[in-house]
mmCIF file of C-alpha atoms in Angstrom:
data_model
loop_
_atom_site.group_PDB
_atom_site.id
_atom_site.type_symbol
_atom_site.label_atom_id
_atom_site.label_comp_id
_atom_site.label_asym_id
_atom_site.label_seq_id
_atom_site.Cartn_x
_atom_site.Cartn_y
_atom_site.Cartn_z
ATOM 1 C CA MET G 250 27.689 7.173 -4.461
ATOM 2 C CA ALA G 251 24.756 9.562 -4.045
ATOM 3 C CA ILE G 252 24.580 11.403 -0.732
ATOM 4 C CA PRO G 253 21.472 10.297 1.251
ATOM 5 C CA ILE G 254 18.839 13.004 1.573
ATOM 6 C CA ARG G 255 15.977 13.675 3.974
ATOM 7 C CA PHE G 256 12.603 14.374 2.424
ATOM 8 C CA ARG G 257 10.771 17.538 3.456
ATOM 9 C CA ASN G 258 7.483 15.618 3.730
ATOM 10 C CA ARG G 259 5.549 12.884 1.937
ATOM 11 C CA SER G 260 4.556 15.160 -0.943
ATOM 12 C CA HIS G 261 8.197 16.058 -1.596
ATOM 13 C CA ALA G 262 9.120 12.369 -1.404
ATOM 14 C CA GLY G 263 6.340 11.459 -3.841
ATOM 15 C CA GLY G 264 7.515 14.039 -6.349
ATOM 16 C CA LEU G 265 11.048 12.645 -6.282
ATOM 17 C CA LEU G 266 9.821 9.069 -6.510
ATOM 18 C CA ALA G 267 7.661 9.924 -9.515
ATOM 19 C CA LYS G 268 10.848 10.811 -11.410
ATOM 20 C CA GLU G 269 11.982 7.211 -10.946
ATOM 21 C CA LEU G 270 8.756 5.994 -12.578
ATOM 22 C CA THR G 271 8.553 8.125 -15.720
ATOM 23 C CA ASP G 272 8.578 5.030 -17.952
ATOM 24 C CA TYR G 273 5.030 4.389 -16.714
ATOM 25 C CA ALA G 274 3.666 7.856 -17.531
ATOM 26 C CA TYR G 275 0.701 8.388 -19.865
ATOM 27 C CA GLN G 276 -0.085 4.666 -20.103
ATOM 28 C CA SER G 277 -3.752 3.734 -19.996
ATOM 29 C CA ASP G 278 -3.081 0.392 -18.305
ATOM 30 C CA VAL G 279 -1.196 1.789 -15.290
ATOM 31 C CA VAL G 280 -2.847 2.072 -11.858
ATOM 32 C CA VAL G 281 -1.335 3.572 -8.684
ATOM 33 C CA LEU G 282 -2.283 2.088 -5.306
ATOM 34 C CA GLY G 283 -1.230 3.655 -2.001
ATOM 35 C CA LEU G 284 -0.948 1.719 1.244
ATOM 36 C CA PRO G 285 -2.902 3.730 3.829
ATOM 37 C CA ARG G 286 -2.350 5.794 5.526
ATOM 38 C CA GLY G 287 1.162 7.161 4.931
ATOM 39 C CA GLY G 288 1.591 5.753 1.451
ATOM 40 C CA VAL G 289 -1.373 7.657 0.036
ATOM 41 C CA PRO G 290 0.156 11.198 -0.032
ATOM 42 C CA VAL G 291 3.201 9.721 -1.787
ATOM 43 C CA ALA G 292 1.016 7.797 -4.227
ATOM 44 C CA PHE G 293 -1.072 10.918 -4.928
ATOM 45 C CA GLU G 294 1.977 12.767 -6.254
ATOM 46 C CA ILE G 295 2.965 9.775 -8.375
ATOM 47 C CA ALA G 296 -0.520 9.356 -9.842
ATOM 48 C CA ASN G 297 -0.625 13.046 -10.766
ATOM 49 C CA ALA G 298 2.813 12.951 -12.373
ATOM 50 C CA LEU G 299 2.095 9.773 -14.347
ATOM 51 C CA HIS G 300 -1.491 10.768 -15.211
ATOM 52 C CA ALA G 301 -2.732 7.494 -13.740
ATOM 53 C CA PRO G 302 -5.761 6.656 -11.562
ATOM 54 C CA LEU G 303 -5.253 6.409 -7.800
ATOM 55 C CA ASP G 304 -6.794 4.096 -5.232
ATOM 56 C CA VAL G 305 -5.925 2.647 -1.839
ATOM 57 C CA PHE G 306 -4.950 -0.955 -1.157
ATOM 58 C CA VAL G 307 -6.005 -1.850 2.371
ATOM 59 C CA VAL G 308 -4.250 -4.806 3.991
ATOM 60 C CA ARG G 309 -5.352 -6.449 7.239
ATOM 61 C CA LYS G 310 -3.278 -9.051 9.056
ATOM 62 C CA LEU G 311 -4.971 -12.253 10.203
ATOM 63 C CA GLY G 312 -3.482 -12.602 13.662
ATOM 64 C CA LEU G 313 -3.179 -15.937 15.433
ATOM 65 C CA PRO G 314 -5.838 -16.125 18.207
ATOM 66 C CA GLY G 315 -4.143 -15.366 21.511
ATOM 67 C CA HIS G 316 -0.957 -14.285 19.722
ATOM 68 C CA GLU G 317 -2.273 -11.619 17.365
ATOM 69 C CA GLU G 318 1.209 -10.295 16.571
ATOM 70 C CA LEU G 319 1.911 -13.557 14.687
ATOM 71 C CA ALA G 320 0.353 -13.473 11.230
ATOM 72 C CA MET G 321 -1.323 -16.589 9.907
ATOM 73 C CA GLY G 322 -2.303 -14.702 6.782
ATOM 74 C CA ALA G 323 -3.778 -11.467 5.502
ATOM 75 C CA ILE G 324 -6.704 -10.060 3.540
ATOM 76 C CA ALA G 325 -6.701 -7.071 1.237
ATOM 77 C CA SER G 326 -8.772 -4.852 -1.018
ATOM 78 C CA GLY G 327 -10.573 -6.663 -3.808
ATOM 79 C CA GLY G 328 -11.325 -9.735 -1.693
ATOM 80 C CA ALA G 329 -7.800 -11.157 -1.773
ATOM 81 C CA ARG G 330 -6.662 -13.523 0.980
ATOM 82 C CA VAL G 331 -3.256 -15.095 1.491
ATOM 83 C CA LEU G 332 -2.531 -17.674 4.176
ATOM 84 C CA ASN G 333 0.666 -18.715 5.930
ATOM 85 C CA ARG G 334 0.118 -22.455 5.753
ATOM 86 C CA ASP G 335 3.256 -23.183 7.772
ATOM 87 C CA VAL G 336 1.940 -21.211 10.762
ATOM 88 C CA ILE G 337 -1.554 -22.678 10.428
ATOM 89 C CA ARG G 338 -0.197 -26.232 10.398
ATOM 90 C CA ALA G 339 2.369 -25.647 13.143
ATOM 91 C CA VAL G 340 -0.161 -24.393 15.689
ATOM 92 C CA GLU G 341 -3.087 -26.432 14.335
ATOM 93 C CA VAL G 342 -5.419 -23.511 13.686
ATOM 94 C CA SER G 343 -8.944 -24.828 13.204
ATOM 95 C CA SER G 344 -11.051 -23.843 10.229
ATOM 96 C CA LEU G 345 -13.531 -22.264 12.642
ATOM 97 C CA ASP G 346 -10.845 -20.070 14.246
ATOM 98 C CA LEU G 347 -9.535 -19.053 10.840
ATOM 99 C CA ALA G 348 -13.047 -18.203 9.652
ATOM 100 C CA ALA G 349 -13.773 -16.193 12.812
ATOM 101 C CA VAL G 350 -10.601 -14.086 12.520
ATOM 102 C CA THR G 351 -11.165 -13.601 8.791
ATOM 103 C CA SER G 352 -14.725 -12.410 9.462
ATOM 104 C CA ILE G 353 -13.592 -9.867 12.074
ATOM 105 C CA GLU G 354 -10.808 -8.494 9.906
ATOM 106 C CA THR G 355 -13.040 -8.433 6.820
ATOM 107 C CA ARG G 356 -15.510 -6.192 8.651
ATOM 108 C CA GLU G 357 -12.693 -3.865 9.685
ATOM 109 C CA LEU G 358 -11.271 -3.820 6.151
ATOM 110 C CA GLU G 359 -14.705 -3.012 4.731
ATOM 111 C CA ARG G 360 -15.171 -0.268 7.331
ATOM 112 C CA ARG G 361 -11.889 1.348 6.325
ATOM 113 C CA GLU G 362 -12.567 0.990 2.628
ATOM 114 C CA HIS G 363 -15.970 2.605 3.019
ATOM 115 C CA LEU G 364 -14.393 5.373 5.098
ATOM 116 C CA TYR G 365 -11.760 6.069 2.443
ATOM 117 C CA ARG G 366 -13.758 5.453 -0.740
ATOM 118 C CA GLY G 367 -17.253 6.421 0.350
ATOM 119 C CA GLY G 368 -18.769 3.469 -1.488
ATOM 120 C CA VAL G 369 -16.679 3.703 -4.675
ATOM 121 C CA PRO G 370 -15.681 0.129 -5.675
ATOM 122 C CA PHE G 371 -12.057 -0.979 -5.661
ATOM 123 C CA ILE G 372 -10.427 -0.138 -8.970
ATOM 124 C CA ASP G 373 -10.144 -2.976 -11.490
ATOM 125 C CA VAL G 374 -6.491 -4.055 -11.707
ATOM 126 C CA LYS G 375 -6.878 -7.191 -13.844
ATOM 127 C CA ASP G 376 -4.289 -7.134 -16.653
ATOM 128 C CA LYS G 377 -3.030 -3.745 -15.454
ATOM 129 C CA THR G 378 0.411 -2.622 -14.346
ATOM 130 C CA VAL G 379 -0.011 -1.737 -10.675
ATOM 131 C CA ILE G 380 2.378 0.607 -8.878
ATOM 132 C CA LEU G 381 2.108 -0.237 -5.182
ATOM 133 C CA VAL G 382 3.316 2.661 -3.023
ATOM 134 C CA ASP G 383 4.289 3.225 0.606
ATOM 135 C CA ASP G 384 6.097 6.127 2.302
ATOM 136 C CA GLY G 385 9.038 3.932 3.261
ATOM 137 C CA ILE G 386 9.886 0.282 3.756
ATOM 138 C CA ALA G 387 11.765 -0.996 6.788
ATOM 139 C CA THR G 388 11.372 -4.792 6.911
ATOM 140 C CA GLY G 389 9.259 -5.249 3.783
ATOM 141 C CA SER G 390 6.764 -7.551 5.522
ATOM 142 C CA THR G 391 3.655 -5.418 4.975
ATOM 143 C CA MET G 392 4.542 -4.690 1.367
ATOM 144 C CA ALA G 393 5.303 -8.368 0.752
ATOM 145 C CA VAL G 394 1.837 -9.293 2.026
ATOM 146 C CA ALA G 395 0.331 -6.620 -0.214
ATOM 147 C CA VAL G 396 2.184 -7.940 -3.267
ATOM 148 C CA ASN G 397 1.120 -11.528 -2.595
ATOM 149 C CA ALA G 398 -2.490 -10.493 -1.957
ATOM 150 C CA LEU G 399 -2.616 -8.346 -5.069
ATOM 151 C CA ARG G 400 -1.529 -11.285 -7.255
ATOM 152 C CA SER G 401 -4.951 -12.876 -6.806
ATOM 153 C CA ASP G 402 -6.501 -9.899 -8.629
ATOM 154 C CA GLU G 403 -4.463 -10.893 -11.701
ATOM 155 C CA PRO G 404 -2.584 -7.689 -12.545
ATOM 156 C CA ARG G 405 -0.217 -7.956 -15.482
ATOM 157 C CA ALA G 406 2.672 -6.630 -13.405
ATOM 158 C CA ILE G 407 3.315 -5.256 -9.915
ATOM 159 C CA VAL G 408 5.794 -2.454 -9.306
ATOM 160 C CA VAL G 409 6.814 -1.773 -5.703
ATOM 161 C CA ALA G 410 7.731 1.868 -5.041
ATOM 162 C CA ALA G 411 8.839 3.837 -1.992
ATOM 163 C CA PRO G 412 10.975 6.920 -1.379
ATOM 164 C CA VAL G 413 13.302 4.990 0.927
ATOM 165 C CA ALA G 414 13.854 1.340 1.783
ATOM 166 C CA SER G 415 16.316 -0.708 3.776
ATOM 167 C CA VAL G 416 18.785 -2.822 1.833
ATOM 168 C CA ASP G 417 17.181 -6.077 2.976
ATOM 169 C CA ALA G 418 13.648 -4.905 2.161
ATOM 170 C CA ALA G 419 14.674 -3.638 -1.279
ATOM 171 C CA GLU G 420 16.280 -6.988 -2.096
ATOM 172 C CA LEU G 421 13.267 -8.952 -0.842
ATOM 173 C CA LEU G 422 10.718 -6.895 -2.761
ATOM 174 C CA SER G 423 12.806 -6.802 -5.919
ATOM 175 C CA ARG G 424 12.443 -10.596 -5.977
ATOM 176 C CA LEU G 425 8.712 -10.617 -5.191
ATOM 177 C CA ALA G 426 7.596 -7.840 -7.526
ATOM 178 C CA ASP G 427 8.025 -7.496 -11.273
ATOM 179 C CA ASP G 428 9.805 -4.162 -10.886
ATOM 180 C CA SER G 429 10.761 -1.791 -8.079
ATOM 181 C CA ALA G 430 11.632 1.875 -7.665
ATOM 182 C CA PHE G 431 13.268 3.655 -4.738
ATOM 183 C CA VAL G 432 14.730 7.135 -4.440
ATOM 184 C CA GLN G 433 17.337 5.810 -2.045
ATOM 185 C CA VAL G 434 18.373 2.579 -0.363
ATOM 186 C CA PRO G 435 20.786 3.767 2.330
ATOM 187 C CA PRO G 436 23.258 1.294 3.884
ATOM 188 C CA TYR G 437 22.210 2.519 7.339
ATOM 189 C CA PHE G 438 18.442 2.695 7.634
ATOM 190 C CA ALA G 439 17.308 3.107 11.302
ATOM 191 C CA SER G 440 13.622 3.905 10.593
ATOM 192 C CA VAL G 441 11.360 5.349 7.897
ATOM 193 C CA GLY G 442 10.682 8.505 9.907
ATOM 194 C CA ALA G 443 14.395 9.253 10.193
ATOM 195 C CA TRP G 444 14.437 10.070 6.471
ATOM 196 C CA TYR G 445 11.755 12.769 6.739
ATOM 197 C CA LEU G 446 11.966 16.267 8.172
ATOM 198 C CA ASP G 447 8.186 16.178 8.628
ATOM 199 C CA PHE G 448 6.778 12.715 9.318
ATOM 200 C CA THR G 449 3.480 13.817 10.836
ATOM 201 C CA PRO G 450 1.027 10.889 10.851
ATOM 202 C CA THR G 451 -1.385 10.880 7.931
ATOM 203 C CA GLU G 452 -4.997 11.112 9.102
ATOM 204 C CA ASP G 453 -8.028 9.377 7.612
ATOM 205 C CA ASP G 454 -9.464 12.699 6.416
ATOM 206 C CA GLU G 455 -6.312 13.385 4.404
ATOM 207 C CA VAL G 456 -6.576 9.981 2.729
ATOM 208 C CA ARG G 457 -10.209 10.622 1.822
ATOM 209 C CA ASN G 458 -9.506 14.123 0.552
ATOM 210 C CA LEU G 459 -6.618 12.984 -1.643
ATOM 211 C CA LEU G 460 -8.746 10.232 -3.176
ATOM 212 C CA ARG G 461 -11.514 12.758 -3.861
ATOM 213 C CA ARG G 462 -9.059 15.161 -5.457
ATOM 214 C CA SER G 463 -7.646 12.391 -7.636
ATOM 215 C CA ARG G 464 -11.161 11.772 -8.969
ATOM 216 C CA GLY G 465 -11.959 15.449 -9.388
ATOM 217 C CA ILE G 466 -14.551 15.380 -6.588
ATOM 218 C CA PRO G 467 -14.689 18.538 -4.400
ATOM 219 C CA ASN G 468 -14.176 17.993 -0.683
ATOM 220 C CA GLY G 469 -17.452 17.718 1.182
ATOM 221 C CA VAL G 470 -19.281 16.099 -1.747
ATOM 222 C CA SER G 471 -20.443 12.568 -0.961
ATOM 223 C CA THR G 472 -19.229 9.740 -3.186
ATOM 224 C CA VAL G 473 -21.822 7.297 -1.848
ATOM 225 C CA ALA G 474 -24.225 6.204 -4.566
ATOM 226 C CA THR G 475 -27.905 6.842 -3.844
ATOM 227 C CA ALA G 476 -30.825 4.766 -5.048
#
């Protein structure tokens, strides 16, 4: 059994994870999506190694009014929406409440997407193999929502990838996705940050700069289209 390792930082973790994904290198139909914020530095290294385009996949939970920690669904980049019908039926969420929460979260999702992309549209993933990346997976709930939301954009296949994942999360996501890749799935997990020597929070500016670099755009140059 391999001895568990601690990653120096997200870039180091991304480089190691890219080695688990070499079968997807140099393929014109492969797209890499990072879950912001922490998944983007990992995804950047993977996209570079595989010579694939990089984008972010923003997911926003639709919290139950008055109990926002309970998800009644989620929205994501590309206009995807998934709903937890069991929760909606159990608490009798009205269509007006659902529409109101969706509207609020849609505005926040659009704000973040504009912040990260600067007006560049979400990458087309229809009929593509999408590698969905985070910096670590504890419960798998966020990644599961992302996978389910991404399905509505009709990719050919979804590959879930992370440097480290808990046993339960790895098993869950291996069933939901078409393929999965992890550097390690330790029997004792604790937390994602425990597997990094440097787990400094990723800032919005770093996400924007990495996306610019992936497109060959110098930092400080606007990506917003002008009339």
